[in-house]
Every structure is written in structure tokens, then in C-alpha cells.
PDB file of C-alpha atoms in Angstrom:
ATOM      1  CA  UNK A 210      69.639   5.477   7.493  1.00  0.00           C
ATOM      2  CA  UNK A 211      68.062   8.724   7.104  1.00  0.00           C
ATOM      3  CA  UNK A 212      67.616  10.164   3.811  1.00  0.00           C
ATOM      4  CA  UNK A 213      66.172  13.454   2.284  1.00  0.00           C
ATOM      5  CA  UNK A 214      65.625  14.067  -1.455  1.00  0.00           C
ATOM      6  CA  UNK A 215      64.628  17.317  -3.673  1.00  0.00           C
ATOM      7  CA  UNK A 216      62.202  17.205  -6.541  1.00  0.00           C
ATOM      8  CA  UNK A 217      60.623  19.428  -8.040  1.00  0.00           C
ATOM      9  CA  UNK A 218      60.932  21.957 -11.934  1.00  0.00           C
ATOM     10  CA  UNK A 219      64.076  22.565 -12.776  1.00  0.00           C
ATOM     11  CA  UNK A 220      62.601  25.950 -14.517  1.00  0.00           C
ATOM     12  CA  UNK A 221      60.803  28.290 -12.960  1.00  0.00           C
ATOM     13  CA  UNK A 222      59.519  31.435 -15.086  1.00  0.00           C
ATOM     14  CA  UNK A 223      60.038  34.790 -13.409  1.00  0.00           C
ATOM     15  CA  UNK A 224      57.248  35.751 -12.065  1.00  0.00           C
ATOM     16  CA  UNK A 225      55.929  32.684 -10.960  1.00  0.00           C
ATOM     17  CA  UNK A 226      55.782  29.819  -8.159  1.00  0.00           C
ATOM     18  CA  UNK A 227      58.379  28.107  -7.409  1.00  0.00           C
ATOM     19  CA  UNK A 228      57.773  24.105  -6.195  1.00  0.00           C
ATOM     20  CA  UNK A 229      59.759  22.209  -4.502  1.00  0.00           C
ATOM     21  CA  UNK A 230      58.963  18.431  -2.423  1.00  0.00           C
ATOM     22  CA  UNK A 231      61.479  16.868   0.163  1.00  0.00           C
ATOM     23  CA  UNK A 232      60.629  13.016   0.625  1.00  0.00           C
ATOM     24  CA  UNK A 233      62.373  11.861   3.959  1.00  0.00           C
ATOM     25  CA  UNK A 234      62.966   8.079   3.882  1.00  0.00           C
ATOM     26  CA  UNK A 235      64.758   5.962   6.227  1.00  0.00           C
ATOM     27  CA  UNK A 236      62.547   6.993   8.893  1.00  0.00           C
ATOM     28  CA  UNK A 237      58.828   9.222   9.628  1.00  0.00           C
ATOM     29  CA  UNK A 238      59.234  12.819   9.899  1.00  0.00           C
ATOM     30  CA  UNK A 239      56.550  12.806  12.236  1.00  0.00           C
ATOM     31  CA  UNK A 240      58.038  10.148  14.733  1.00  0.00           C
ATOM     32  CA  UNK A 241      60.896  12.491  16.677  1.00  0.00           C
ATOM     33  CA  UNK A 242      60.412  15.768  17.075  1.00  0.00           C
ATOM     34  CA  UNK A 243      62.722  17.285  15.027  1.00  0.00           C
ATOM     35  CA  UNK A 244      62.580  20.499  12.438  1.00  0.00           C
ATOM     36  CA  UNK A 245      63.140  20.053   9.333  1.00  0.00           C
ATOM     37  CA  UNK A 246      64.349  23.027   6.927  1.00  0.00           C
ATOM     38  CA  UNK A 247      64.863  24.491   3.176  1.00  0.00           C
ATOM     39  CA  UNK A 248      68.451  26.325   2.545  1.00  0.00           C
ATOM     40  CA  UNK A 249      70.007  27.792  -1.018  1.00  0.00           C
ATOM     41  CA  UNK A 250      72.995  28.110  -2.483  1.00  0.00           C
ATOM     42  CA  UNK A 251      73.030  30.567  -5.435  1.00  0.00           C
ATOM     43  CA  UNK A 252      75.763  29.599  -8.028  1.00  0.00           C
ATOM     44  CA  UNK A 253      78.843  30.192  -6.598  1.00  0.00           C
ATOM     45  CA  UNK A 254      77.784  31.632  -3.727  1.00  0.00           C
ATOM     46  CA  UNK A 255      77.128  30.980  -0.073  1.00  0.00           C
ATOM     47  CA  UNK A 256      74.434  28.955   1.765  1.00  0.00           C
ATOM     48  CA  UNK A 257      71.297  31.154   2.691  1.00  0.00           C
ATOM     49  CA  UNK A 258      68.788  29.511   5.125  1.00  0.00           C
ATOM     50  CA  UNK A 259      65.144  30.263   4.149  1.00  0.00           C
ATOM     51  CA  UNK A 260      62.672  28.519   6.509  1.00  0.00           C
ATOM     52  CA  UNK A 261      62.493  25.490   8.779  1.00  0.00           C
ATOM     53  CA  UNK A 262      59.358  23.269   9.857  1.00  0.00           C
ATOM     54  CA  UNK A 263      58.016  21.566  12.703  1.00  0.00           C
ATOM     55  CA  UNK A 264      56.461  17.864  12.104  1.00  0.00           C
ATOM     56  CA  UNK A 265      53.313  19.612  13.587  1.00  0.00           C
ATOM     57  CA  UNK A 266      53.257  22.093  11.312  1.00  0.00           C
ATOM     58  CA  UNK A 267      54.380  25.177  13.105  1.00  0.00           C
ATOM     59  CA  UNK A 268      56.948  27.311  10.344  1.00  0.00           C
ATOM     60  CA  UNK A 269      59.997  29.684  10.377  1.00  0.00           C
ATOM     61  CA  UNK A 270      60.863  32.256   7.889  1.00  0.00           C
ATOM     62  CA  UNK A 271      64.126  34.019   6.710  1.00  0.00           C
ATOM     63  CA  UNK A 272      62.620  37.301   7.152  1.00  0.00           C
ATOM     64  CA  UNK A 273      64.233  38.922   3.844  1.00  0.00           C
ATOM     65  CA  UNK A 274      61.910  36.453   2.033  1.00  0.00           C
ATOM     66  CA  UNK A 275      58.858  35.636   4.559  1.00  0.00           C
ATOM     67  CA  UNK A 276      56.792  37.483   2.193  1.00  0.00           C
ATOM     68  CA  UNK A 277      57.235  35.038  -0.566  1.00  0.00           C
ATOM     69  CA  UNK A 278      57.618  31.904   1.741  1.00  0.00           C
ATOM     70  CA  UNK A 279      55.394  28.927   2.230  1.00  0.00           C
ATOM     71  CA  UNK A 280      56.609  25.954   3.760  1.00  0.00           C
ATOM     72  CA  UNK A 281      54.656  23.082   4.536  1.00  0.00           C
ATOM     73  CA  UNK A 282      54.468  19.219   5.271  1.00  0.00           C
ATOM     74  CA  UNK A 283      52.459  16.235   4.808  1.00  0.00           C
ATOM     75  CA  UNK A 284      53.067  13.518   7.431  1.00  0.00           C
ATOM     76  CA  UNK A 285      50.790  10.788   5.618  1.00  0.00           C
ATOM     77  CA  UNK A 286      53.469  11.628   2.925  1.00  0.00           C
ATOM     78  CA  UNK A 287      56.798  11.639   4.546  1.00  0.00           C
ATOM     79  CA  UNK A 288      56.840  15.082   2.628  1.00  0.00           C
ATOM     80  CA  UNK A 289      57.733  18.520   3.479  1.00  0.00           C
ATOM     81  CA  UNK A 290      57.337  21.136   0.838  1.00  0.00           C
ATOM     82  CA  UNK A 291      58.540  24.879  -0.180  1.00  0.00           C
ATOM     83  CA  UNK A 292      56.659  27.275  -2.504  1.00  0.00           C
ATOM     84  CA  UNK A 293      58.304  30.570  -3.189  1.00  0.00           C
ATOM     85  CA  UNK A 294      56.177  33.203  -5.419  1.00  0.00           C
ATOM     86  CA  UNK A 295      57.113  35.873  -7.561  1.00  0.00           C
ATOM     87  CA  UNK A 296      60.038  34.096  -8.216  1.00  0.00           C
ATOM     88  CA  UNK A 297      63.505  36.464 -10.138  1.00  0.00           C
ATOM     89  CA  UNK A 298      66.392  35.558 -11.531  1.00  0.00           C
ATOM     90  CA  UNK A 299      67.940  36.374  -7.898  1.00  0.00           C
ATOM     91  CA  UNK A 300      66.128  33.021  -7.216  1.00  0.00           C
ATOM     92  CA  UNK A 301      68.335  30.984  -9.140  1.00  0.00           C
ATOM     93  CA  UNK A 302      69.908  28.371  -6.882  1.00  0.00           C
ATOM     94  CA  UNK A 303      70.455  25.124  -5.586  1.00  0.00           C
ATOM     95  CA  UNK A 304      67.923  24.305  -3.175  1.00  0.00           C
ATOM     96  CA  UNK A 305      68.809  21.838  -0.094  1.00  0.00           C
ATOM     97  CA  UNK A 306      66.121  20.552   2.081  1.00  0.00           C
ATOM     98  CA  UNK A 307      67.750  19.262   5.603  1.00  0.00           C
ATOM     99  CA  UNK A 308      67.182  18.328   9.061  1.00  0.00           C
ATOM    100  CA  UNK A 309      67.824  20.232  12.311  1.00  0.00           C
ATOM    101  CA  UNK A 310      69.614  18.688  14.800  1.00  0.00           C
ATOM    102  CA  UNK A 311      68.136  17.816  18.070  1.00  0.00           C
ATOM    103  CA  UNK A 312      70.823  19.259  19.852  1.00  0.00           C
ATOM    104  CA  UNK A 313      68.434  21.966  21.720  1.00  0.00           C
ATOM    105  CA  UNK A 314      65.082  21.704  19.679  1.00  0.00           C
ATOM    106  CA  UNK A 315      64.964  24.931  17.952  1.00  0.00           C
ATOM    107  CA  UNK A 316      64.024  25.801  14.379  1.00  0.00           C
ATOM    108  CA  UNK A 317      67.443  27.633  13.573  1.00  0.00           C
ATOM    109  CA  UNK A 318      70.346  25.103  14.903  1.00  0.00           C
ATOM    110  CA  UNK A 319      72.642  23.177  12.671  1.00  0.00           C
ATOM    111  CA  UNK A 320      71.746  20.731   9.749  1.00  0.00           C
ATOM    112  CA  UNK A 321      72.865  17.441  10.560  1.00  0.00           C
ATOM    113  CA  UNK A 322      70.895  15.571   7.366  1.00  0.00           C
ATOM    114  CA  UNK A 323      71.051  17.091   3.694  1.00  0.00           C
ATOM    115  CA  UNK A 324      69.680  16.246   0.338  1.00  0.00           C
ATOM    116  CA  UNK A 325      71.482  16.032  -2.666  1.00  0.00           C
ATOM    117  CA  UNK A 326      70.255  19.631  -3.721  1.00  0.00           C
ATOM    118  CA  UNK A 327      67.711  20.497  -6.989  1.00  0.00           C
ATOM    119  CA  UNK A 328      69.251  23.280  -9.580  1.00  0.00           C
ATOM    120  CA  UNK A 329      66.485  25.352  -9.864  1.00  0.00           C
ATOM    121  CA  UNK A 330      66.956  27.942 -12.593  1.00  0.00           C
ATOM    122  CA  UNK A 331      64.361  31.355 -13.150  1.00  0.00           C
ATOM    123  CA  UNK A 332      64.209  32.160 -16.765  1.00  0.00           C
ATOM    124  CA  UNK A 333      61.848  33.134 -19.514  1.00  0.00           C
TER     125      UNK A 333
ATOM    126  CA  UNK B  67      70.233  39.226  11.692  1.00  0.00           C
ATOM    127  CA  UNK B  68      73.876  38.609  12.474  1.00  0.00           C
ATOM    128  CA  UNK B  69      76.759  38.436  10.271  1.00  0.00           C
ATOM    129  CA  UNK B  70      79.350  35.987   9.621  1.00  0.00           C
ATOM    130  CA  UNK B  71      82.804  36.516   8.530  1.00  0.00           C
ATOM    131  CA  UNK B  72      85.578  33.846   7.787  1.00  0.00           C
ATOM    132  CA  UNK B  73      89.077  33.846   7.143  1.00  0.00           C
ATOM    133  CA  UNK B  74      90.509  33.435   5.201  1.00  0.00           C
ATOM    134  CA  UNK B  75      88.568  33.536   1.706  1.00  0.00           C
ATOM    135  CA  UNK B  76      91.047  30.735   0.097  1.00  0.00           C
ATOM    136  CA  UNK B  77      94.343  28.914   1.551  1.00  0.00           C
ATOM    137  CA  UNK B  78      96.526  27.090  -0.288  1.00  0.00           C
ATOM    138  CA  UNK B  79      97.806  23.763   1.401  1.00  0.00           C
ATOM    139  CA  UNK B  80      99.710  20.428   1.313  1.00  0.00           C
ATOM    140  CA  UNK B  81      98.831  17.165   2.427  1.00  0.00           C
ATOM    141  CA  UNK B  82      99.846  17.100   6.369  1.00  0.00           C
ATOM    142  CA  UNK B  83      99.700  20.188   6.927  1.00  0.00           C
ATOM    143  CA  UNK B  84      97.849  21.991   9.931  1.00  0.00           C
ATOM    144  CA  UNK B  85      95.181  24.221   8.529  1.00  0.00           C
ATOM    145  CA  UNK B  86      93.234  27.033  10.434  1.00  0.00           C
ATOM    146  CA  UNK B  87      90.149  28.658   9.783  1.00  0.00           C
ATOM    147  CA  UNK B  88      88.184  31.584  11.833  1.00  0.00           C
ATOM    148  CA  UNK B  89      84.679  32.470  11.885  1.00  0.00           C
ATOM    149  CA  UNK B  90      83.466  36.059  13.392  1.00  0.00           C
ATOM    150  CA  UNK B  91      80.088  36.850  14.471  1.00  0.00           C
ATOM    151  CA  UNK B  92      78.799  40.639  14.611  1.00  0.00           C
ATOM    152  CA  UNK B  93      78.027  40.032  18.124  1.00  0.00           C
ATOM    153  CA  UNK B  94      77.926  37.359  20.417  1.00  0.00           C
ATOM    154  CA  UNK B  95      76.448  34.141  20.255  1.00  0.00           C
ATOM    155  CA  UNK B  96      77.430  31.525  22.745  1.00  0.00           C
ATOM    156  CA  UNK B  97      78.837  28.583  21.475  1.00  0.00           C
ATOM    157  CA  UNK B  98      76.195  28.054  19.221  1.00  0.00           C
ATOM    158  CA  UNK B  99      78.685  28.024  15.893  1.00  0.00           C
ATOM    159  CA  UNK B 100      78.680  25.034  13.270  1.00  0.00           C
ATOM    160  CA  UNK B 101      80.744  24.565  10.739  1.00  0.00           C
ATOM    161  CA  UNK B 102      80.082  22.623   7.302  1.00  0.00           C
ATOM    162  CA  UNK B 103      82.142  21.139   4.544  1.00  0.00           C
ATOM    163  CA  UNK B 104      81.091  21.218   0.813  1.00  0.00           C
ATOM    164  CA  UNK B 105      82.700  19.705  -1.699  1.00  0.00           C
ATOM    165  CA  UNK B 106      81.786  20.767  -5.483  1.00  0.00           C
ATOM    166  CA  UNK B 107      78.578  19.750  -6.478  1.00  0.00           C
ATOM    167  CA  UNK B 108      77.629  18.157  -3.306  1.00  0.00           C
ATOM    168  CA  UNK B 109      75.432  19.322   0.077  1.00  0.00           C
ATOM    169  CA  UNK B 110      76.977  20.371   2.615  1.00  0.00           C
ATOM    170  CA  UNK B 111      78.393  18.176   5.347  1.00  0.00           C
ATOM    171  CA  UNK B 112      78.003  19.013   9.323  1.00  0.00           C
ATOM    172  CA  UNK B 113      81.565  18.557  11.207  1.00  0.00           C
ATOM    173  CA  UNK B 114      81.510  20.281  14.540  1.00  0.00           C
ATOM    174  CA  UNK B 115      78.051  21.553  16.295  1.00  0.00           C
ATOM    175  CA  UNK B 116      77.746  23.539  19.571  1.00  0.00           C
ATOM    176  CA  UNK B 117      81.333  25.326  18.233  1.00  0.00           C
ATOM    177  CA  UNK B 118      83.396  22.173  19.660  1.00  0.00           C
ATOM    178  CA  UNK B 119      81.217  19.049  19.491  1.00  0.00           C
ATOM    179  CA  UNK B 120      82.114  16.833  16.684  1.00  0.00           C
ATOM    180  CA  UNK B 121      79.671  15.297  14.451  1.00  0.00           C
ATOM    181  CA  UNK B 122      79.394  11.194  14.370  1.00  0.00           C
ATOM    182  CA  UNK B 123      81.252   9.976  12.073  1.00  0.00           C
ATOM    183  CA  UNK B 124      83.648  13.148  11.106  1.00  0.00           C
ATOM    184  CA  UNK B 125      87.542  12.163  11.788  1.00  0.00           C
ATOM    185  CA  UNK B 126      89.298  13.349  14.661  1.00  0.00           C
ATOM    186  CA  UNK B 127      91.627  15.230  12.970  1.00  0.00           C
ATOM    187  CA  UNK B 128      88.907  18.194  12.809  1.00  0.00           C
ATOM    188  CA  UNK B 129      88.481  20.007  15.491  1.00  0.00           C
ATOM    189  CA  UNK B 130      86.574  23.153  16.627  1.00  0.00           C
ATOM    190  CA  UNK B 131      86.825  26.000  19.470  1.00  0.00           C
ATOM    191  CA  UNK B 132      86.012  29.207  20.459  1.00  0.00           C
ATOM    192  CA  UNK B 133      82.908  31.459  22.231  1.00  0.00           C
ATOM    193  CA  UNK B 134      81.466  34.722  21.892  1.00  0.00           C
ATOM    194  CA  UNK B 135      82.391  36.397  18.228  1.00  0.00           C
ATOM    195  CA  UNK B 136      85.447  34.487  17.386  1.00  0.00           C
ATOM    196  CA  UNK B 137      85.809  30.674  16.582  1.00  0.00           C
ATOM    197  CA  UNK B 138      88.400  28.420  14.583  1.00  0.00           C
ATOM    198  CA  UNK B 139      88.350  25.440  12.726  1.00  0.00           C
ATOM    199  CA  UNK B 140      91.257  23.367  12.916  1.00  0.00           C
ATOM    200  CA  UNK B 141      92.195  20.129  10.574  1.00  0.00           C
ATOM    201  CA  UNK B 142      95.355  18.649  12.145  1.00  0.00           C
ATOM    202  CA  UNK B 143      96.870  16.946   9.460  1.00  0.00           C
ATOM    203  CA  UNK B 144      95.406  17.836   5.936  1.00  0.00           C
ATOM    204  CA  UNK B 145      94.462  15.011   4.299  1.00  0.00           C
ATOM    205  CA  UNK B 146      93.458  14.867   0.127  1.00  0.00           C
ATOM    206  CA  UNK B 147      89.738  14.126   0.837  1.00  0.00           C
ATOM    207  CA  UNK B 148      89.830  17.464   2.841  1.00  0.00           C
ATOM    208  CA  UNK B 149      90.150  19.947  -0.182  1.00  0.00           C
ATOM    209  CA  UNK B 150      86.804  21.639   0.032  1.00  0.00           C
ATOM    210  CA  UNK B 151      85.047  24.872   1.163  1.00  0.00           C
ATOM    211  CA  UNK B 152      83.881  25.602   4.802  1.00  0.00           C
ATOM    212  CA  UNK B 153      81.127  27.497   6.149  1.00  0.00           C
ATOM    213  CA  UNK B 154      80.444  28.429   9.607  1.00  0.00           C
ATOM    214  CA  UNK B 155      76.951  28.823  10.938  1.00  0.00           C
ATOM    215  CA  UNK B 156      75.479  30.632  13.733  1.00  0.00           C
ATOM    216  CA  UNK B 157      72.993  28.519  15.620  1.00  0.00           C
ATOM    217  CA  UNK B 158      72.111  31.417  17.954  1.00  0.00           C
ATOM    218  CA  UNK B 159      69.268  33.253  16.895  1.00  0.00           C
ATOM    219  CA  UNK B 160      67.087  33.645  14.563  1.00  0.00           C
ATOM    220  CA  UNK B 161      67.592  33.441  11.544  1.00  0.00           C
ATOM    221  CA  UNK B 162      70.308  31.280  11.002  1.00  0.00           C
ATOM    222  CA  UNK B 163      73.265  32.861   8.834  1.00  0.00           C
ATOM    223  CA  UNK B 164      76.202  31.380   7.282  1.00  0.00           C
ATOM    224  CA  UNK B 165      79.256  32.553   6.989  1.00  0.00           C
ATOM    225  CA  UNK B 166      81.014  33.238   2.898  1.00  0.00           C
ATOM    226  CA  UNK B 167      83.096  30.323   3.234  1.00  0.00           C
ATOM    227  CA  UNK B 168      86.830  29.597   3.053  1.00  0.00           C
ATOM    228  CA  UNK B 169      88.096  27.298   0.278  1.00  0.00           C
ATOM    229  CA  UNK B 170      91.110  24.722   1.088  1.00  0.00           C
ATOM    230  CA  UNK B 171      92.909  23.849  -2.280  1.00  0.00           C
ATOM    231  CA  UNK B 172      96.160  22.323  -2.696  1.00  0.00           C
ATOM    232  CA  UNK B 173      99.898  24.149  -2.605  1.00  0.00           C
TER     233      UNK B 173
END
């Protein structure tokens, strides 16, 4: 079946890039036509969704961090990817990659696949 | 962006017991409501989609209604694999929010 899995530093300086890869196995990301998103969970906090992708390459931003945003995917890969600059320690978080459902076709319905999640921590 | 509110926070429960959880959205939004279980240091897990349509897979004994700003999630008979947290999500617009979550921990 379908799986999705986070990699990426576990550190991230402030100031800097953040890095994440999601490898989708199980099946080509680029075969249905189905979105495919990033969310974060700070510790202890709630879920915060910050950008989904189409397979062709058309991207959807949580405005309150478009600025800082860039998702993007590699079909020849099975990969989609996040970078978030000027990273803070307000970045600190789990970060989920996932897959929209099909249910309508739009970038901002529910996640029906997750990952495991990737701590990602922002610290000197 | 629309906001999501849940309650409540935390409930305390026993095994069997009928549990109820609401989700409010700032304004409407259809029926497009999800809701998600999470249990400590795992992803979230989709139950219910479209506010009532249950996920493949997820027992029976959840169940989900409402339309508009106000929605429930019900779990019929509590079972021990149930003690989590829940969000709610609303698929309406963009961008997606979530809701703070409620957390289900036993009486």
C-alpha cells in the first residue's frame, strides 16, 4: 500500500534553510492526480497545514508563511520536497508530509495518507 | 482564514462509554469538516471526511455529523485503543485549518 516517509536534518540553525524530502512508495505520485501536502505540529501543539502540491507541479501556500515557502516535487524521484528559509525557533516542529484525498480534487481537503513525521529542531 | 474551535479541551472516560466531541467553524463551511485521531508520537489518522463519510478501514463505532459551523464526533462505545487526541479540519477553503484538539483519557 501507499506509503510516505520524511527525511531530512534534524537541526536546523536559525536563520537558515530548512530541508525536508517525502519519498512516496507503494505507488507513483505522478500516476493519479492527487495533491500531495506538508503539515506541522509544534511540540505540544496543534496541526498547522503549510502547503500542498500538485504532481504537475502547480503549489499552495499557508499564507502566514508563503513568504518563506517552497514546495516542490520530482516525479523521476517519487519525491516531493519542502524548503522553509529564515528558519526561528517558532519553527520547531514535527513535520508530516501527506496526501490529499481525492474526494473533490482540491489542494486544501483532508489527508487521507501520512508519514511517520521528522522532529525538526531550530537551534544554535 | 477560518477558525476552529473544539470541545471540549480534555474528557475523561471509561471503556463503553459514549463520547462526544464538537467542532465550530467561524463561519460556514458546508460539510467539508474532517476529523483526525493522533495518538502520542504518531501522525495523525483520518476517520470521517465530508463531516459524515467514514474513512476505509475506521470502525463503525465512530461516527460524524453536522453542517454549517457546528459538527460532532461521536465514538459509540469507547474502546481502550480509542484514548487519543482529535482534531477537526475544515476542508472548505483555503487554507486548511485545524481545530486545537480534544484529548480522550481514561476516568
Amino acid at each position: 500500500q501507499l506509503q510516505l516517509q520524511e527525511s531530512g536534518p534534524g537541526l536546523v540553525k536559525p536563520s537558515e534553510t530548512l530541508s525536508l524530502t517525502c519519498t512516496v512508495s507503494g505507488g507513483s505520485i505522478s500516476s493519479s492526480s492527487y495533491y500531495w501536502g506538508w503539515i506541522r505540529q509544534p511540540p505540544g501543539k496543534g496541526l498547522e497545514w503549510i502547503g500542498s502540491i500538485y504532481y504537475s507541479g502547480s503549489t499552495y501556500y499557508n499564507p502566514s508563511l508563503k513568504s518563506r515557502v517552497t514546495i516542490s516535487v520530482d516525479t523521476s524521484k517519487n519525491q516531493f520536497s519542502l524548503k522553509l528559509s529564515s528558519v526561528t525557533a517558532a519553527d520547531t516542529a514535527v513535520y508530516y508530509c501527506a496526501r490529499v484525498t481525492m474526494v473533490r480534487g482540491v489542494p486544501f481537503d483532508a489527508f487521507d495518507i501520512w508519514g511517520q513525521g521528522t522532529m525538526v529542531t531550530v537551534s544554535s | 482564514d477560518i477558525q476552529m474551535t473544539q470541545s471540549p479541551s480534555s474528557v475523561s472516560a471509561s471503556v463503553g462509554d459514549r463520547v462526544t466531541i464538537t467542532c465550530q467553524a467561524s463561519q460556514g463551511i458546508s460539510s467539508w469538516l474532517a476529523w483526525y485521531q493522533q495518538k502520542p508520537g504518531k501522525a495523525p489518522k483520518l476517520l470521517i471526511y465530508a463531516a459524515s463519510s467514514l474513512q476505509s478501514g475506521v470502525p463503525s463505532r465512530f461516527s460524524g455529523s453536522g453542517s454549517g459551523t457546528d459538527f460532532t464526533l461521536t465514538i459509540s462505545s469507547l474502546q481502550p485503543e480509542d484514548f487519543a487526541t482529535y482534531y477537526c479540519q475544515q476542508a472548505n477553503s483555503f487554507p486548511p485549518t485545524f481545530g486545537p484538539g480534544t484529548k480522550v483519557d481514561i476516568k
